[in-house]
Amino acid sequence: MMDPVTLAVVRGALEQIADEMDLRLIRAAVSPIISETNDCAHGLYDPVTGETIAQGGYGLPQFLANMQWTVQRVIAVATAHGGGQGGFHEGDLWILNDPYLSGTHLNDVVLVSPVFIDGRLFALFANTGHWMDLGGSVPGGWAPSATEIHQEGMIIPPLKLYDRGVYNASLVQLIKANVRLPAQVEGDLAAMTNVFGAGRRGLLALVTKYGEATLTGCIAEMMDRSEAQMRSLITDIPDGTYRVEDWFDNDGVDDVPLRVVLTLTVAGSDMHFDFTGTASAARGPMNISDSTTKSMCLVALKHVFPEVPVNGGAFRPTRFTIPSRTILAAEYP
């Protein structure tokens, strides 16, 4: 059992690091959608499981858990890529906006940065920032008559923006050549990249103060306590199956209602979100990926139980059934 004072201080410090990253990006971003509407997020993640350790409180709630699944999928890609620890090297920085992996939409660009301590992979930082334009058929990517992802902009699969500290200038040139606001995009990318320096300094200062073993122990206990607290609150909900059904008017292309069905089962301290019966993928732009569906459910759960700290432990009591090729689990294209 970790000393409760140390645990509280470490938790507060980790959350403060993520908050500082939020504020630094908001103040440094070129585009108003980040600097004025806080359309961004920052978090610290377990390098093996990808679970959220801490997340900033100034960004959008929509990214609450979405980045956890994004990081987990980047870990899988990096591992398959090979080399280093889990495919990561010191000085690496990954970039992607592929919504089938990272959720939300093409404009939300995600960066993932590994943190090494004495040559060992200790954690992963990640951030999300909404870019004002990524090409496509209309400015800003908001194409109400789009019937495929390419009409909304360019897809960036998980790629290395920095490879062992070497900047991939050609990749940035490719991105700039396909957007309407290249200077703004390049400025936001620079701001998103630079903010990892502040996060890394804060995390390494904590390691210096408490030691790697103590910090690792605090992180594990933070997650376990969040899980226990969330399970305790779920247990207060009467066991049973709760069902709700609602409709979208149409998808903007075909004037056909789209049904959303949720069957929520509470059994003890577990919750199962089952979206079986939801409408098949729409022809128009009314589809989202499975990670965004999960994230929005967890945003709702967090609003019901706001006292539970945001980390991977709080998400453990939930599981999901989201049928593929529905409007809540869109697949390419």
mmCIF file of C-alpha atoms in Angstrom, residues 33-214:
data_model
loop_
_atom_site.group_PDB
_atom_site.id
_atom_site.type_symbol
_atom_site.label_atom_id
_atom_site.label_comp_id
_atom_site.label_asym_id
_atom_site.label_seq_id
_atom_site.Cartn_x
_atom_site.Cartn_y
_atom_site.Cartn_z
ATOM 1 C CA ILE A 33 -10.224 26.429 -32.929
ATOM 2 C CA ILE A 34 -7.476 25.369 -30.518
ATOM 3 C CA SER A 35 -6.575 28.722 -28.980
ATOM 4 C CA GLU A 36 -10.164 29.904 -28.427
ATOM 5 C CA THR A 37 -12.286 26.744 -28.149
ATOM 6 C CA ASN A 38 -9.713 24.404 -26.505
ATOM 7 C CA ASP A 39 -10.275 21.749 -29.187
ATOM 8 C CA CYS A 40 -7.372 19.628 -27.976
ATOM 9 C CA ALA A 41 -6.315 17.178 -25.270
ATOM 10 C CA HIS A 42 -3.177 15.841 -23.571
ATOM 11 C CA GLY A 43 -2.525 12.714 -21.591
ATOM 12 C CA LEU A 44 0.048 10.308 -20.155
ATOM 13 C CA TYR A 45 -0.279 6.601 -20.939
ATOM 14 C CA ASP A 46 1.083 3.226 -19.875
ATOM 15 C CA PRO A 47 3.657 2.125 -22.481
ATOM 16 C CA VAL A 48 2.505 -1.512 -22.466
ATOM 17 C CA THR A 49 -1.274 -1.460 -21.943
ATOM 18 C CA GLY A 50 -1.860 2.044 -23.330
ATOM 19 C CA GLU A 51 -4.141 2.815 -20.380
ATOM 20 C CA THR A 52 -4.594 6.452 -19.399
ATOM 21 C CA ILE A 53 -2.475 7.491 -16.413
ATOM 22 C CA ALA A 54 -3.512 11.153 -16.304
ATOM 23 C CA GLN A 55 -5.259 13.568 -18.625
ATOM 24 C CA GLY A 56 -5.481 17.340 -18.772
ATOM 25 C CA GLY A 57 -8.664 19.051 -17.713
ATOM 26 C CA TYR A 58 -8.764 21.947 -20.180
ATOM 27 C CA GLY A 59 -9.396 20.043 -23.425
ATOM 28 C CA LEU A 60 -12.578 18.551 -24.827
ATOM 29 C CA PRO A 61 -14.373 15.814 -22.854
ATOM 30 C CA GLN A 62 -14.871 13.921 -26.115
ATOM 31 C CA PHE A 63 -11.202 12.932 -25.963
ATOM 32 C CA LEU A 64 -11.655 11.505 -22.444
ATOM 33 C CA ALA A 65 -11.000 7.904 -23.450
ATOM 34 C CA ASN A 66 -10.625 8.247 -27.190
ATOM 35 C CA MET A 67 -6.888 8.858 -26.904
ATOM 36 C CA GLN A 68 -6.471 5.720 -24.792
ATOM 37 C CA TRP A 69 -7.710 3.541 -27.654
ATOM 38 C CA THR A 70 -5.649 5.579 -30.104
ATOM 39 C CA VAL A 71 -2.486 5.046 -28.064
ATOM 40 C CA GLN A 72 -3.242 1.323 -27.765
ATOM 41 C CA ARG A 73 -3.549 1.076 -31.546
ATOM 42 C CA VAL A 74 -0.330 3.052 -32.097
ATOM 43 C CA ILE A 75 1.446 0.680 -29.696
ATOM 44 C CA ALA A 76 0.273 -2.218 -31.858
ATOM 45 C CA VAL A 77 1.543 -0.526 -35.020
ATOM 46 C CA ALA A 78 4.863 0.425 -33.426
ATOM 47 C CA THR A 79 5.326 -3.096 -32.076
ATOM 48 C CA ALA A 80 4.691 -4.557 -35.524
ATOM 49 C CA HIS A 81 7.119 -1.978 -36.900
ATOM 50 C CA GLY A 82 9.770 -3.571 -34.688
ATOM 51 C CA GLY A 83 12.918 -2.437 -32.946
ATOM 52 C CA GLY A 84 13.495 -0.706 -29.626
ATOM 53 C CA GLN A 85 11.118 -1.291 -26.748
ATOM 54 C CA GLY A 86 7.708 -2.001 -28.142
ATOM 55 C CA GLY A 87 8.870 -0.459 -31.390
ATOM 56 C CA PHE A 88 9.653 2.916 -29.776
ATOM 57 C CA HIS A 89 13.010 4.685 -29.686
ATOM 58 C CA GLU A 90 14.235 7.790 -27.917
ATOM 59 C CA GLY A 91 13.439 10.791 -30.072
ATOM 60 C CA ASP A 92 10.494 9.163 -31.860
ATOM 61 C CA LEU A 93 7.252 11.062 -32.417
ATOM 62 C CA TRP A 94 4.312 9.381 -34.151
ATOM 63 C CA ILE A 95 1.544 11.220 -35.998
ATOM 64 C CA LEU A 96 -1.845 10.043 -37.288
ATOM 65 C CA ASN A 97 -5.375 11.205 -38.002
ATOM 66 C CA ASP A 98 -6.835 7.964 -39.434
ATOM 67 C CA PRO A 99 -10.333 8.033 -37.867
ATOM 68 C CA TYR A 100 -10.671 4.256 -38.144
ATOM 69 C CA LEU A 101 -7.801 4.086 -35.642
ATOM 70 C CA SER A 102 -7.949 7.386 -33.774
ATOM 71 C CA GLY A 103 -11.688 8.055 -33.851
ATOM 72 C CA THR A 104 -13.471 11.420 -34.189
ATOM 73 C CA HIS A 105 -12.656 12.866 -37.640
ATOM 74 C CA LEU A 106 -9.747 13.678 -39.948
ATOM 75 C CA ASN A 107 -9.232 17.146 -38.488
ATOM 76 C CA ASP A 108 -8.253 15.693 -35.091
ATOM 77 C CA VAL A 109 -4.540 14.959 -35.435
ATOM 78 C CA VAL A 110 -2.882 12.827 -32.742
ATOM 79 C CA LEU A 111 0.798 12.800 -31.754
ATOM 80 C CA VAL A 112 2.331 10.069 -29.568
ATOM 81 C CA SER A 113 5.711 10.545 -27.886
ATOM 82 C CA PRO A 114 7.631 7.930 -25.842
ATOM 83 C CA VAL A 115 9.440 8.866 -22.615
ATOM 84 C CA PHE A 116 12.575 6.935 -21.692
ATOM 85 C CA ILE A 117 14.291 6.795 -18.298
ATOM 86 C CA ASP A 118 17.856 5.462 -18.238
ATOM 87 C CA GLY A 119 17.276 3.923 -21.645
ATOM 88 C CA ARG A 120 14.050 2.157 -20.652
ATOM 89 C CA LEU A 121 10.620 3.043 -22.019
ATOM 90 C CA PHE A 122 8.677 4.471 -19.065
ATOM 91 C CA ALA A 123 5.510 6.033 -20.485
ATOM 92 C CA LEU A 124 3.880 7.569 -23.545
ATOM 93 C CA PHE A 125 2.605 11.111 -23.900
ATOM 94 C CA ALA A 126 -0.105 11.856 -26.464
ATOM 95 C CA ASN A 127 -2.006 14.887 -27.605
ATOM 96 C CA THR A 128 -4.823 15.702 -29.989
ATOM 97 C CA GLY A 129 -5.316 18.980 -31.806
ATOM 98 C CA HIS A 130 -8.037 19.981 -34.242
ATOM 99 C CA TRP A 131 -6.505 21.303 -37.467
ATOM 100 C CA MET A 132 -8.601 23.808 -39.384
ATOM 101 C CA ASP A 133 -8.229 22.070 -42.739
ATOM 102 C CA LEU A 134 -6.917 18.789 -44.137
ATOM 103 C CA GLY A 135 -7.908 19.194 -47.761
ATOM 104 C CA GLY A 136 -10.919 17.382 -49.159
ATOM 105 C CA SER A 137 -13.798 18.712 -51.191
ATOM 106 C CA VAL A 138 -14.762 21.617 -48.915
ATOM 107 C CA PRO A 139 -12.865 23.917 -46.527
ATOM 108 C CA GLY A 140 -12.567 22.581 -43.012
ATOM 109 C CA GLY A 141 -13.607 19.063 -43.954
ATOM 110 C CA TRP A 142 -17.287 19.675 -43.209
ATOM 111 C CA ALA A 143 -18.826 18.069 -46.295
ATOM 112 C CA PRO A 144 -22.543 17.463 -45.641
ATOM 113 C CA SER A 145 -22.960 15.517 -48.874
ATOM 114 C CA ALA A 146 -19.821 13.385 -48.542
ATOM 115 C CA THR A 147 -20.218 9.682 -49.215
ATOM 116 C CA GLU A 148 -16.624 8.584 -48.595
ATOM 117 C CA ILE A 149 -13.777 9.612 -46.297
ATOM 118 C CA HIS A 150 -11.575 11.001 -49.093
ATOM 119 C CA GLN A 151 -14.072 13.798 -49.716
ATOM 120 C CA GLU A 152 -13.401 15.030 -46.175
ATOM 121 C CA GLY A 153 -9.619 15.295 -46.430
ATOM 122 C CA MET A 154 -6.337 13.412 -46.369
ATOM 123 C CA ILE A 155 -5.747 10.370 -44.181
ATOM 124 C CA ILE A 156 -2.475 10.212 -42.229
ATOM 125 C CA PRO A 157 -1.784 6.624 -41.111
ATOM 126 C CA PRO A 158 0.493 6.091 -38.075
ATOM 127 C CA LEU A 159 3.846 7.471 -39.266
ATOM 128 C CA LYS A 160 6.970 8.831 -37.610
ATOM 129 C CA LEU A 161 7.132 12.607 -37.645
ATOM 130 C CA TYR A 162 10.471 12.208 -35.853
ATOM 131 C CA ASP A 163 12.508 9.004 -36.155
ATOM 132 C CA ARG A 164 15.103 8.847 -33.341
ATOM 133 C CA GLY A 165 15.150 12.645 -33.346
ATOM 134 C CA VAL A 166 15.341 13.069 -37.133
ATOM 135 C CA TYR A 167 12.569 15.306 -38.474
ATOM 136 C CA ASN A 168 10.537 13.934 -41.390
ATOM 137 C CA ALA A 169 10.412 17.148 -43.400
ATOM 138 C CA SER A 170 9.112 15.370 -46.491
ATOM 139 C CA LEU A 171 6.019 14.190 -44.616
ATOM 140 C CA VAL A 172 5.266 17.736 -43.473
ATOM 141 C CA GLN A 173 5.728 19.046 -47.003
ATOM 142 C CA LEU A 174 3.273 16.413 -48.246
ATOM 143 C CA ILE A 175 0.703 17.459 -45.646
ATOM 144 C CA LYS A 176 1.156 21.182 -46.391
ATOM 145 C CA ALA A 177 0.712 20.562 -50.109
ATOM 146 C CA ASN A 178 -2.730 19.046 -49.491
ATOM 147 C CA VAL A 179 -4.293 21.632 -47.170
ATOM 148 C CA ARG A 180 -5.744 25.101 -47.710
ATOM 149 C CA LEU A 181 -4.013 26.669 -44.697
ATOM 150 C CA PRO A 182 -0.440 25.334 -44.783
ATOM 151 C CA ALA A 183 1.084 28.019 -42.561
ATOM 152 C CA GLN A 184 -1.597 27.543 -39.918
ATOM 153 C CA VAL A 185 -1.277 23.756 -40.017
ATOM 154 C CA GLU A 186 2.508 23.957 -39.731
ATOM 155 C CA GLY A 187 2.190 26.356 -36.803
ATOM 156 C CA ASP A 188 -0.232 24.116 -34.934
ATOM 157 C CA LEU A 189 1.970 21.099 -35.594
ATOM 158 C CA ALA A 190 4.971 22.946 -34.164
ATOM 159 C CA ALA A 191 2.977 23.954 -31.072
ATOM 160 C CA MET A 192 1.730 20.385 -30.561
ATOM 161 C CA THR A 193 5.258 19.028 -30.962
ATOM 162 C CA ASN A 194 6.917 21.495 -28.613
ATOM 163 C CA VAL A 195 4.504 20.879 -25.761
ATOM 164 C CA PHE A 196 5.965 17.399 -25.195
ATOM 165 C CA GLY A 197 9.136 19.029 -23.909
ATOM 166 C CA ALA A 198 7.223 20.533 -20.989
ATOM 167 C CA GLY A 199 5.542 17.214 -20.236
ATOM 168 C CA ARG A 200 8.814 15.319 -20.348
ATOM 169 C CA ARG A 201 10.555 17.810 -18.034
ATOM 170 C CA GLY A 202 7.739 17.564 -15.506
ATOM 171 C CA LEU A 203 7.694 13.765 -15.564
ATOM 172 C CA LEU A 204 11.477 13.433 -15.259
ATOM 173 C CA ALA A 205 11.424 15.869 -12.320
ATOM 174 C CA LEU A 206 8.943 13.576 -10.579
ATOM 175 C CA VAL A 207 11.157 10.568 -11.229
ATOM 176 C CA THR A 208 14.134 12.444 -9.810
ATOM 177 C CA LYS A 209 12.165 13.392 -6.695
ATOM 178 C CA TYR A 210 10.470 10.073 -5.914
ATOM 179 C CA GLY A 211 12.362 7.436 -7.869
ATOM 180 C CA GLU A 212 11.119 5.271 -10.700
ATOM 181 C CA ALA A 213 9.870 2.461 -8.436
ATOM 182 C CA THR A 214 7.785 4.775 -6.234
#
